[in-house]
mmCIF file of C-alpha atoms in Angstrom:
data_model
loop_
_atom_site.group_PDB
_atom_site.id
_atom_site.type_symbol
_atom_site.label_atom_id
_atom_site.label_comp_id
_atom_site.label_asym_id
_atom_site.label_seq_id
_atom_site.Cartn_x
_atom_site.Cartn_y
_atom_site.Cartn_z
ATOM 1 C CA MET A 1 -1.536 33.491 -24.983
ATOM 2 C CA ALA A 2 0.783 32.981 -27.892
ATOM 3 C CA GLY A 3 3.895 30.854 -27.468
ATOM 4 C CA ARG A 4 7.389 31.773 -28.539
ATOM 5 C CA ALA A 5 10.083 29.674 -30.130
ATOM 6 C CA ILE A 6 13.786 30.108 -29.432
ATOM 7 C CA TRP A 7 16.564 28.192 -31.143
ATOM 8 C CA LEU A 8 19.683 27.983 -29.048
ATOM 9 C CA THR A 9 23.172 28.108 -30.536
ATOM 10 C CA CYS A 10 26.632 27.465 -29.197
ATOM 11 C CA ASP A 11 27.191 31.228 -28.874
ATOM 12 C CA PRO A 12 24.226 32.328 -26.766
ATOM 13 C CA PRO A 13 23.276 35.971 -26.313
ATOM 14 C CA PRO A 14 23.936 37.605 -22.913
ATOM 15 C CA LEU A 15 21.951 36.256 -20.029
ATOM 16 C CA GLY A 16 19.849 39.406 -20.008
ATOM 17 C CA PHE A 17 18.602 38.621 -23.518
ATOM 18 C CA VAL A 18 14.815 38.748 -23.867
ATOM 19 C CA PRO A 19 13.371 36.967 -26.907
ATOM 20 C CA GLY A 20 11.378 39.003 -29.363
ATOM 21 C CA LYS A 21 8.135 38.168 -31.031
ATOM 22 C CA ARG A 22 7.198 34.586 -31.584
ATOM 23 C CA THR A 23 8.919 32.870 -34.458
ATOM 24 C CA PRO A 24 6.775 30.130 -36.010
ATOM 25 C CA VAL A 25 8.173 26.630 -36.029
ATOM 26 C CA THR A 26 8.584 25.414 -39.592
ATOM 27 C CA ALA A 27 9.239 21.887 -40.810
ATOM 28 C CA ALA A 28 12.915 21.686 -41.673
ATOM 29 C CA SER A 29 13.805 19.670 -44.714
ATOM 30 C CA ARG A 30 16.048 17.113 -43.058
ATOM 31 C CA GLU A 31 16.847 13.812 -44.724
ATOM 32 C CA THR A 32 18.140 12.245 -41.527
ATOM 33 C CA ILE A 33 17.720 12.769 -37.809
ATOM 34 C CA MET A 34 20.624 11.685 -35.601
ATOM 35 C CA GLY A 35 21.883 9.595 -38.503
ATOM 36 C CA VAL A 36 18.593 7.739 -38.950
ATOM 37 C CA PRO A 37 16.875 8.108 -42.355
ATOM 38 C CA VAL A 38 13.453 9.726 -42.096
ATOM 39 C CA LYS A 39 10.706 8.979 -44.579
ATOM 40 C CA PRO A 40 8.766 11.873 -46.122
ATOM 41 C CA PRO A 41 5.329 12.664 -44.672
ATOM 42 C CA ALA A 42 2.468 10.270 -45.245
ATOM 43 C CA SER A 43 0.898 12.562 -47.866
ATOM 44 C CA SER A 44 3.782 11.940 -50.238
ATOM 45 C CA PHE A 45 3.354 8.213 -49.726
ATOM 46 C CA ARG A 46 -0.196 8.462 -50.937
ATOM 47 C CA LEU A 47 0.970 9.729 -54.303
ATOM 48 C CA GLN A 48 3.634 7.050 -54.523
ATOM 49 C CA ARG A 49 1.130 4.386 -53.571
ATOM 50 C CA ARG A 50 -1.367 5.529 -56.224
ATOM 51 C CA GLU A 51 1.343 5.443 -58.863
ATOM 52 C CA PHE A 52 2.388 1.991 -57.725
ATOM 53 C CA LEU A 53 -1.159 0.693 -57.801
ATOM 54 C CA LEU A 54 -1.603 1.969 -61.354
ATOM 55 C CA LEU A 55 1.560 0.197 -62.444
ATOM 56 C CA ALA A 56 0.897 -3.002 -60.526
ATOM 57 C CA ALA A 57 -2.854 -3.182 -61.177
ATOM 58 C CA GLY A 58 -3.737 -3.220 -57.516
ATOM 59 C CA THR A 59 -0.957 -5.502 -56.300
ATOM 60 C CA THR A 60 0.229 -4.740 -52.746
ATOM 61 C CA ILE A 61 3.129 -6.100 -50.687
ATOM 62 C CA PRO A 62 3.117 -9.896 -51.051
ATOM 63 C CA TRP A 63 1.980 -11.570 -47.870
ATOM 64 C CA ASN A 64 2.368 -15.205 -46.934
ATOM 65 C CA PRO A 65 0.109 -16.041 -43.964
ATOM 66 C CA GLY A 66 1.805 -19.380 -43.505
ATOM 67 C CA PHE A 67 5.425 -18.175 -43.385
ATOM 68 C CA ALA A 68 5.801 -19.088 -39.702
ATOM 69 C CA ALA A 69 4.747 -22.671 -40.134
ATOM 70 C CA ALA A 70 7.745 -23.788 -42.204
ATOM 71 C CA THR A 71 10.565 -22.944 -39.742
ATOM 72 C CA ILE A 72 11.076 -21.725 -36.198
ATOM 73 C CA PRO A 73 10.348 -17.996 -36.437
ATOM 74 C CA ARG A 74 13.075 -15.514 -35.587
ATOM 75 C CA ILE A 75 12.153 -12.222 -33.904
ATOM 76 C CA GLY A 76 14.575 -9.298 -34.036
ATOM 77 C CA VAL A 77 14.390 -6.666 -31.302
ATOM 78 C CA ILE A 78 16.027 -3.250 -31.821
ATOM 79 C CA GLY A 79 16.376 -0.404 -29.334
ATOM 80 C CA PRO A 80 18.461 2.757 -28.917
ATOM 81 C CA GLY A 81 19.330 2.189 -25.261
ATOM 82 C CA SER A 82 21.639 -0.242 -23.535
ATOM 83 C CA GLY A 83 20.949 -3.929 -23.242
ATOM 84 C CA ALA A 84 21.218 -3.754 -19.455
ATOM 85 C CA ALA A 85 18.788 -0.845 -19.095
ATOM 86 C CA SER A 86 16.379 -2.428 -21.570
ATOM 87 C CA ARG A 87 16.360 -5.858 -19.919
ATOM 88 C CA SER A 88 13.076 -5.246 -18.110
ATOM 89 C CA SER A 89 11.309 -4.280 -21.360
ATOM 90 C CA LEU A 90 12.712 -7.319 -23.157
ATOM 91 C CA ASP A 91 11.644 -9.602 -20.312
ATOM 92 C CA THR A 92 8.136 -8.170 -20.483
ATOM 93 C CA LEU A 93 7.996 -8.936 -24.201
ATOM 94 C CA LEU A 94 9.280 -12.473 -23.638
ATOM 95 C CA ASN A 95 6.794 -13.088 -20.819
ATOM 96 C CA GLY A 96 3.980 -11.801 -23.010
ATOM 97 C CA LEU A 97 4.999 -14.142 -25.814
ATOM 98 C CA ARG A 98 5.324 -17.042 -23.383
ATOM 99 C CA ALA A 99 1.762 -16.453 -22.185
ATOM 100 C CA LEU A 100 0.669 -16.764 -25.816
ATOM 101 C CA GLY A 101 2.504 -20.046 -26.322
ATOM 102 C CA TRP A 102 5.872 -18.823 -27.688
ATOM 103 C CA ALA A 103 9.095 -19.723 -25.862
ATOM 104 C CA ASP A 104 12.493 -18.296 -26.727
ATOM 105 C CA GLY A 105 14.819 -21.202 -27.482
ATOM 106 C CA GLY A 106 11.845 -23.492 -28.054
ATOM 107 C CA ASN A 107 9.407 -22.633 -30.829
ATOM 108 C CA LEU A 108 10.833 -19.123 -31.195
ATOM 109 C CA VAL A 109 14.246 -17.441 -31.458
ATOM 110 C CA ILE A 110 14.784 -13.915 -30.104
ATOM 111 C CA LEU A 111 17.671 -11.828 -31.470
ATOM 112 C CA ASP A 112 17.926 -8.580 -29.480
ATOM 113 C CA ARG A 113 20.365 -5.836 -30.470
ATOM 114 C CA TRP A 114 20.851 -2.481 -28.696
ATOM 115 C CA ALA A 115 22.558 0.709 -29.862
ATOM 116 C CA GLU A 116 23.952 1.473 -26.372
ATOM 117 C CA GLU A 117 22.827 5.130 -26.588
ATOM 118 C CA HIS A 118 24.416 5.597 -30.052
ATOM 119 C CA ALA A 119 21.453 6.258 -32.353
ATOM 120 C CA GLU A 120 23.693 6.331 -35.424
ATOM 121 C CA ARG A 121 24.193 2.577 -35.020
ATOM 122 C CA LEU A 122 20.499 1.766 -35.477
ATOM 123 C CA PRO A 123 20.477 1.528 -39.320
ATOM 124 C CA GLY A 124 23.363 -0.949 -39.189
ATOM 125 C CA ILE A 125 21.637 -2.996 -36.499
ATOM 126 C CA ALA A 126 18.449 -3.140 -38.581
ATOM 127 C CA LYS A 127 20.406 -4.390 -41.590
ATOM 128 C CA GLU A 128 22.199 -6.944 -39.439
ATOM 129 C CA LEU A 129 18.928 -8.422 -38.202
ATOM 130 C CA ILE A 130 17.436 -8.431 -41.681
ATOM 131 C CA GLY A 131 20.528 -10.304 -42.828
ATOM 132 C CA ALA A 132 19.877 -12.815 -40.051
ATOM 133 C CA ALA A 133 16.563 -13.624 -41.769
ATOM 134 C CA VAL A 134 14.255 -12.464 -38.986
ATOM 135 C CA ASP A 135 10.540 -12.938 -39.576
ATOM 136 C CA VAL A 136 9.390 -9.974 -37.465
ATOM 137 C CA LEU A 137 11.173 -6.875 -36.150
ATOM 138 C CA VAL A 138 10.171 -5.318 -32.811
ATOM 139 C CA THR A 139 11.421 -1.734 -32.595
ATOM 140 C CA ALA A 140 11.646 0.244 -29.355
ATOM 141 C CA GLY A 141 11.053 3.937 -29.952
ATOM 142 C CA THR A 142 10.897 6.278 -32.908
ATOM 143 C CA LEU A 143 14.524 6.186 -34.058
ATOM 144 C CA ALA A 144 14.700 2.389 -34.086
ATOM 145 C CA THR A 145 11.417 2.234 -35.996
ATOM 146 C CA LEU A 146 12.613 4.733 -38.602
ATOM 147 C CA ALA A 147 15.804 2.716 -39.055
ATOM 148 C CA ALA A 148 13.798 -0.479 -39.577
ATOM 149 C CA THR A 149 11.251 0.996 -41.979
ATOM 150 C CA SER A 150 14.071 2.512 -44.024
ATOM 151 C CA ALA A 151 15.788 -0.877 -44.221
ATOM 152 C CA THR A 152 12.831 -3.063 -45.231
ATOM 153 C CA ALA A 153 9.406 -2.662 -46.798
ATOM 154 C CA THR A 154 8.457 -6.331 -46.492
ATOM 155 C CA ILE A 155 9.478 -7.738 -43.090
ATOM 156 C CA PRO A 156 6.689 -7.057 -40.554
ATOM 157 C CA ILE A 157 7.593 -4.413 -37.974
ATOM 158 C CA VAL A 158 5.961 -4.080 -34.557
ATOM 159 C CA MET A 159 6.802 -0.622 -33.229
ATOM 160 C CA VAL A 160 6.676 0.133 -29.520
ATOM 161 C CA GLY A 161 6.337 3.741 -28.412
ATOM 162 C CA VAL A 162 6.454 5.910 -31.544
ATOM 163 C CA GLY A 163 5.305 9.490 -31.108
ATOM 164 C CA ASP A 164 3.343 10.193 -34.307
ATOM 165 C CA PRO A 165 3.720 7.349 -36.811
ATOM 166 C CA VAL A 166 1.440 9.026 -39.358
ATOM 167 C CA ALA A 167 3.318 12.349 -39.432
ATOM 168 C CA LEU A 168 6.597 10.452 -39.656
ATOM 169 C CA GLY A 169 5.424 8.472 -42.695
ATOM 170 C CA ILE A 170 5.675 5.125 -40.901
ATOM 171 C CA VAL A 171 2.008 4.287 -41.461
ATOM 172 C CA GLU A 172 -0.670 5.698 -43.729
ATOM 173 C CA SER A 173 -3.166 6.020 -40.872
ATOM 174 C CA LEU A 174 -3.600 4.613 -37.388
ATOM 175 C CA THR A 175 -6.600 2.535 -38.365
ATOM 176 C CA HIS A 176 -5.195 1.349 -41.709
ATOM 177 C CA PRO A 177 -1.361 1.243 -41.628
ATOM 178 C CA LEU A 178 -1.210 -0.175 -45.202
ATOM 179 C CA GLY A 179 2.515 -0.941 -45.037
ATOM 180 C CA ASN A 180 4.667 -3.433 -43.164
ATOM 181 C CA ALA A 181 4.619 -1.612 -39.812
ATOM 182 C CA THR A 182 2.053 -1.495 -37.019
ATOM 183 C CA GLY A 183 2.126 -1.551 -33.230
ATOM 184 C CA LEU A 184 1.852 0.951 -30.407
ATOM 185 C CA ALA A 185 1.958 4.736 -30.570
ATOM 186 C CA LEU A 186 3.411 6.695 -27.686
ATOM 187 C CA SER A 187 2.102 10.239 -27.518
ATOM 188 C CA SER A 188 -1.340 11.678 -27.564
ATOM 189 C CA VAL A 189 -2.660 15.218 -27.243
ATOM 190 C CA GLU A 190 -4.495 14.209 -24.076
ATOM 191 C CA LEU A 191 -1.253 12.957 -22.542
ATOM 192 C CA THR A 192 0.376 16.341 -23.177
ATOM 193 C CA ALA A 193 -2.660 18.154 -21.774
ATOM 194 C CA GLN A 194 -2.540 16.064 -18.619
ATOM 195 C CA ARG A 195 1.106 17.016 -18.020
ATOM 196 C CA LEU A 196 0.205 20.695 -18.203
ATOM 197 C CA ARG A 197 -2.740 20.146 -15.843
ATOM 198 C CA LEU A 198 -0.460 18.361 -13.374
ATOM 199 C CA LEU A 199 1.871 21.363 -13.415
ATOM 200 C CA GLN A 200 -1.100 23.627 -12.700
ATOM 201 C CA GLU A 201 -2.101 21.441 -9.761
ATOM 202 C CA LEU A 202 1.465 21.403 -8.437
ATOM 203 C CA LEU A 203 1.758 25.200 -8.840
ATOM 204 C CA PRO A 204 -1.669 26.874 -8.417
ATOM 205 C CA GLY A 205 -0.314 30.241 -9.589
ATOM 206 C CA LEU A 206 1.267 28.804 -12.734
ATOM 207 C CA HIS A 207 1.390 31.289 -15.591
ATOM 208 C CA ARG A 208 4.617 30.852 -17.586
ATOM 209 C CA VAL A 209 5.865 27.439 -18.761
ATOM 210 C CA ALA A 210 9.057 26.805 -20.698
ATOM 211 C CA VAL A 211 9.156 23.803 -23.019
ATOM 212 C CA ILE A 212 12.581 22.251 -23.558
ATOM 213 C CA ILE A 213 12.817 19.913 -26.507
ATOM 214 C CA ARG A 214 15.521 18.534 -28.760
ATOM 215 C CA ASN A 215 15.412 17.933 -32.499
ATOM 216 C CA ASP A 216 13.412 14.719 -32.249
ATOM 217 C CA PRO A 217 11.356 13.257 -35.098
ATOM 218 C CA GLY A 218 7.895 14.837 -34.966
ATOM 219 C CA LEU A 219 9.232 18.022 -33.327
ATOM 220 C CA GLU A 220 6.956 20.437 -35.184
ATOM 221 C CA GLN A 221 3.715 18.596 -34.427
ATOM 222 C CA ASN A 222 4.684 18.139 -30.786
ATOM 223 C CA LEU A 223 5.316 21.853 -30.371
ATOM 224 C CA LEU A 224 2.096 22.737 -32.167
ATOM 225 C CA ASP A 225 0.090 20.527 -29.815
ATOM 226 C CA ILE A 226 1.755 22.030 -26.732
ATOM 227 C CA ARG A 227 1.242 25.571 -27.997
ATOM 228 C CA ASN A 228 -2.448 25.069 -28.735
ATOM 229 C CA LEU A 229 -3.119 23.361 -25.414
ATOM 230 C CA ALA A 230 -1.253 25.998 -23.415
ATOM 231 C CA GLU A 231 -3.148 28.791 -25.123
ATOM 232 C CA GLY A 232 -6.460 27.149 -24.223
ATOM 233 C CA MET A 233 -5.319 26.859 -20.589
ATOM 234 C CA GLY A 234 -4.239 30.506 -20.370
ATOM 235 C CA LEU A 235 -0.537 29.691 -20.114
ATOM 236 C CA GLU A 236 2.318 31.634 -21.659
ATOM 237 C CA VAL A 237 4.781 29.283 -23.318
ATOM 238 C CA VAL A 238 8.331 29.675 -24.552
ATOM 239 C CA GLU A 239 9.862 26.862 -26.607
ATOM 240 C CA LEU A 240 13.573 26.150 -26.399
ATOM 241 C CA GLU A 241 15.160 23.678 -28.779
ATOM 242 C CA ALA A 242 18.294 22.505 -26.991
ATOM 243 C CA ASN A 243 20.378 19.807 -28.649
ATOM 244 C CA THR A 244 23.713 20.131 -26.807
ATOM 245 C CA GLY A 245 24.906 20.378 -23.237
ATOM 246 C CA ARG A 246 25.814 24.009 -23.767
ATOM 247 C CA ASP A 247 22.332 24.724 -25.133
ATOM 248 C CA LEU A 248 20.804 23.150 -22.045
ATOM 249 C CA ALA A 249 23.013 25.076 -19.635
ATOM 250 C CA PHE A 250 22.124 28.373 -21.303
ATOM 251 C CA ALA A 251 18.418 27.497 -21.371
ATOM 252 C CA PHE A 252 18.188 26.787 -17.643
ATOM 253 C CA THR A 253 20.261 29.851 -16.743
ATOM 254 C CA TRP A 254 18.115 32.126 -18.882
ATOM 255 C CA LEU A 255 14.864 30.666 -17.536
ATOM 256 C CA ARG A 256 16.011 31.144 -13.945
ATOM 257 C CA ASN A 257 17.089 34.740 -14.552
ATOM 258 C CA ASP A 258 13.869 35.533 -16.407
ATOM 259 C CA HIS A 259 11.785 34.027 -13.561
ATOM 260 C CA TRP A 260 9.816 31.399 -15.431
ATOM 261 C CA ASP A 261 7.450 29.363 -13.262
ATOM 262 C CA ALA A 262 8.089 25.816 -14.472
ATOM 263 C CA ILE A 263 9.588 23.664 -17.198
ATOM 264 C CA TYR A 264 8.146 20.879 -19.320
ATOM 265 C CA VAL A 265 10.876 18.628 -20.758
ATOM 266 C CA ALA A 266 9.118 17.189 -23.793
ATOM 267 C CA SER A 267 11.992 15.030 -25.075
ATOM 268 C CA GLY A 268 13.404 11.791 -23.853
ATOM 269 C CA PRO A 269 14.075 9.354 -22.477
ATOM 270 C CA LEU A 270 17.662 10.234 -23.564
ATOM 271 C CA GLY A 271 20.669 8.435 -22.120
ATOM 272 C CA PRO A 272 21.554 8.242 -18.411
ATOM 273 C CA ALA A 273 24.256 10.914 -18.652
ATOM 274 C CA LYS A 274 21.975 13.408 -20.404
ATOM 275 C CA ARG A 275 19.130 12.703 -17.974
ATOM 276 C CA SER A 276 21.437 13.361 -15.026
ATOM 277 C CA GLU A 277 22.652 16.589 -16.625
ATOM 278 C CA ILE A 278 19.101 17.917 -17.102
ATOM 279 C CA ILE A 279 18.063 16.951 -13.577
ATOM 280 C CA ALA A 280 21.125 18.671 -12.099
ATOM 281 C CA LEU A 281 20.524 21.828 -14.144
ATOM 282 C CA ALA A 282 16.898 21.962 -12.999
ATOM 283 C CA GLU A 283 17.945 21.608 -9.362
ATOM 284 C CA ASP A 284 20.607 24.324 -9.695
ATOM 285 C CA ALA A 285 18.098 26.636 -11.384
ATOM 286 C CA ARG A 286 15.566 25.838 -8.628
ATOM 287 C CA LEU A 287 12.813 25.308 -11.174
ATOM 288 C CA PRO A 288 10.087 22.645 -10.950
ATOM 289 C CA VAL A 289 10.047 20.326 -13.973
ATOM 290 C CA ILE A 290 7.642 17.742 -15.345
ATOM 291 C CA TYR A 291 9.120 15.083 -17.621
ATOM 292 C CA SER A 292 7.670 12.948 -20.415
ATOM 293 C CA PHE A 293 9.408 9.741 -19.321
ATOM 294 C CA GLY A 294 9.453 7.979 -15.964
ATOM 295 C CA GLN A 295 13.212 7.400 -16.149
ATOM 296 C CA PHE A 296 13.736 11.060 -15.238
ATOM 297 C CA SER A 297 11.842 10.907 -11.938
ATOM 298 C CA ARG A 298 13.443 7.599 -11.016
ATOM 299 C CA ALA A 299 16.833 9.258 -11.588
ATOM 300 C CA GLY A 300 16.027 12.257 -9.363
ATOM 301 C CA GLY A 301 13.675 14.500 -11.391
ATOM 302 C CA LEU A 302 10.699 16.094 -9.656
ATOM 303 C CA MET A 303 7.691 14.668 -11.505
ATOM 304 C CA SER A 304 6.879 12.641 -14.604
ATOM 305 C CA PHE A 305 3.702 11.528 -16.300
ATOM 306 C CA ALA A 306 4.288 8.918 -18.971
ATOM 307 C CA THR A 307 3.016 5.842 -20.683
ATOM 308 C CA ASN A 308 3.594 2.589 -18.842
ATOM 309 C CA ASP A 309 6.469 0.888 -20.704
ATOM 310 C CA THR A 310 5.657 -2.507 -19.228
ATOM 311 C CA ASP A 311 2.159 -2.335 -20.656
ATOM 312 C CA LEU A 312 3.444 -1.305 -24.101
ATOM 313 C CA PHE A 313 5.859 -4.230 -24.382
ATOM 314 C CA ARG A 314 3.274 -6.662 -23.040
ATOM 315 C CA ARG A 315 0.847 -5.549 -25.742
ATOM 316 C CA ALA A 316 3.605 -5.731 -28.377
ATOM 317 C CA ALA A 317 3.710 -9.489 -27.764
ATOM 318 C CA THR A 318 0.101 -9.713 -28.959
ATOM 319 C CA PHE A 319 1.019 -8.027 -32.250
ATOM 320 C CA VAL A 320 3.900 -10.447 -32.770
ATOM 321 C CA ASP A 321 1.639 -13.405 -31.980
ATOM 322 C CA ARG A 322 -1.009 -12.306 -34.462
ATOM 323 C CA ILE A 323 1.553 -11.745 -37.220
ATOM 324 C CA LEU A 324 3.184 -15.121 -36.622
ATOM 325 C CA LYS A 325 -0.265 -16.684 -36.908
ATOM 326 C CA GLY A 326 -0.863 -15.073 -40.298
ATOM 327 C CA ALA A 327 -2.188 -11.550 -39.704
ATOM 328 C CA ASN A 328 -1.059 -8.876 -42.144
ATOM 329 C CA PRO A 329 0.497 -5.849 -40.350
ATOM 330 C CA ALA A 330 -1.038 -3.594 -43.002
ATOM 331 C CA GLU A 331 -4.449 -4.543 -41.609
ATOM 332 C CA LEU A 332 -3.655 -4.301 -37.871
ATOM 333 C CA PRO A 333 -4.573 -0.855 -36.484
ATOM 334 C CA VAL A 334 -1.952 1.043 -34.519
ATOM 335 C CA GLU A 335 -3.031 1.227 -30.877
ATOM 336 C CA PRO A 336 -2.678 4.214 -28.516
ATOM 337 C CA PRO A 337 -1.271 4.030 -24.992
ATOM 338 C CA THR A 338 -3.872 3.047 -22.417
ATOM 339 C CA ARG A 339 -1.940 2.874 -19.149
ATOM 340 C CA PHE A 340 0.002 5.757 -17.639
ATOM 341 C CA GLU A 341 2.046 6.367 -14.519
ATOM 342 C CA LEU A 342 2.561 9.443 -12.384
ATOM 343 C CA ILE A 343 5.856 9.411 -10.482
ATOM 344 C CA ILE A 344 6.711 12.051 -7.862
ATOM 345 C CA ASN A 345 10.169 12.392 -6.357
ATOM 346 C CA LEU A 346 9.869 13.914 -2.874
ATOM 347 C CA ARG A 347 13.636 14.261 -2.517
ATOM 348 C CA ALA A 348 13.574 16.638 -5.493
ATOM 349 C CA ALA A 349 10.598 18.478 -3.983
ATOM 350 C CA ARG A 350 12.462 18.962 -0.700
ATOM 351 C CA ALA A 351 15.506 20.294 -2.576
ATOM 352 C CA LEU A 352 13.219 22.888 -4.167
ATOM 353 C CA LYS A 353 11.545 23.586 -0.782
ATOM 354 C CA MET A 354 8.224 22.659 -2.365
ATOM 355 C CA THR A 355 5.205 21.019 -0.795
ATOM 356 C CA VAL A 356 3.471 18.594 -3.137
ATOM 357 C CA PRO A 357 -0.326 18.837 -2.743
ATOM 358 C CA PRO A 358 -1.874 15.788 -1.042
ATOM 359 C CA SER A 359 -4.238 15.392 -4.010
ATOM 360 C CA LEU A 360 -1.244 14.766 -6.289
ATOM 361 C CA LEU A 361 0.397 12.365 -3.876
ATOM 362 C CA ALA A 362 -2.843 10.408 -3.596
ATOM 363 C CA ARG A 363 -2.914 9.853 -7.359
ATOM 364 C CA ALA A 364 0.777 9.026 -7.773
ATOM 365 C CA ASP A 365 1.601 5.534 -8.975
ATOM 366 C CA GLN A 366 5.043 5.791 -7.402
ATOM 367 C CA ILE A 367 6.405 8.134 -4.728
ATOM 368 C CA ILE A 368 10.174 8.275 -4.347
ATOM 369 C CA GLN A 369 11.173 9.376 -0.846
#
């Protein structure tokens, strides 16, 4: 069944408003997203690369395999969240590096900088770390990675948890990045499909699913994947792009009044305040929600199915190690997520007067009482 797309504004229609026919999602020509420069799609890079190769007679980005041997390497770490909330991820990275023979303050220096939930600060942080002469940048999430790739085309970048690095122009392909960035992708079509299947298992009569998403990088491809999967599963889907608190409040009110069965929040992890707002709105609307990031369920949301962040940062250490030992990031394939976690919050289920099927509870990696 075809999906529908609704763009919310600050002056919403009356609550009785029923959306008309589906409006296709089109790629907006935005130069920045949340203040972070966005590269054009990978296809345009191909043309630029061909022109460059013609001019440079096949010369690519200079690479010095022995750069780490001369001095103690400096690793910059950039993330959009707070330093306190990101401490566990940073510790996982440091432990992974330590297991590979690298010790912060010994044969390695770690410079971590966090935007404290202000994405517009990321470009400045990237420039600051580049000015500090880091040898490798580790970027947490899509926005931090876009800020880093916009700031340097030569310093190796290890990305951690980027939704679609090819569509965003970060790499040429997953198997052959060809630039200065590589690392770990976040999303996959199968991951999205599994979230929809979990909703079906939670609600056997599921028919209508609302997708709430903000204007994140890769929005169009994400919505296309959800729409195609839902159609194949016989689900009716409405897509609501909600970028403000008022948008969110209207979305949940309209969905409750129009009797939708469930919600899939496809954006995140967002900041703590925004997560709490969404969770509270879902509880007030008495609608079951599945989230794309575990932080939501840990904060009170009903259910989440997400990549395991600990595993991603542990594997990022391997990329850093290989680069420090001379590997060229252009030749290191981007890796998909391999470990996932299902979190179920029974307090949220009780608030909704829902009974979670035993089969779901048996598969949960974490159950919050």
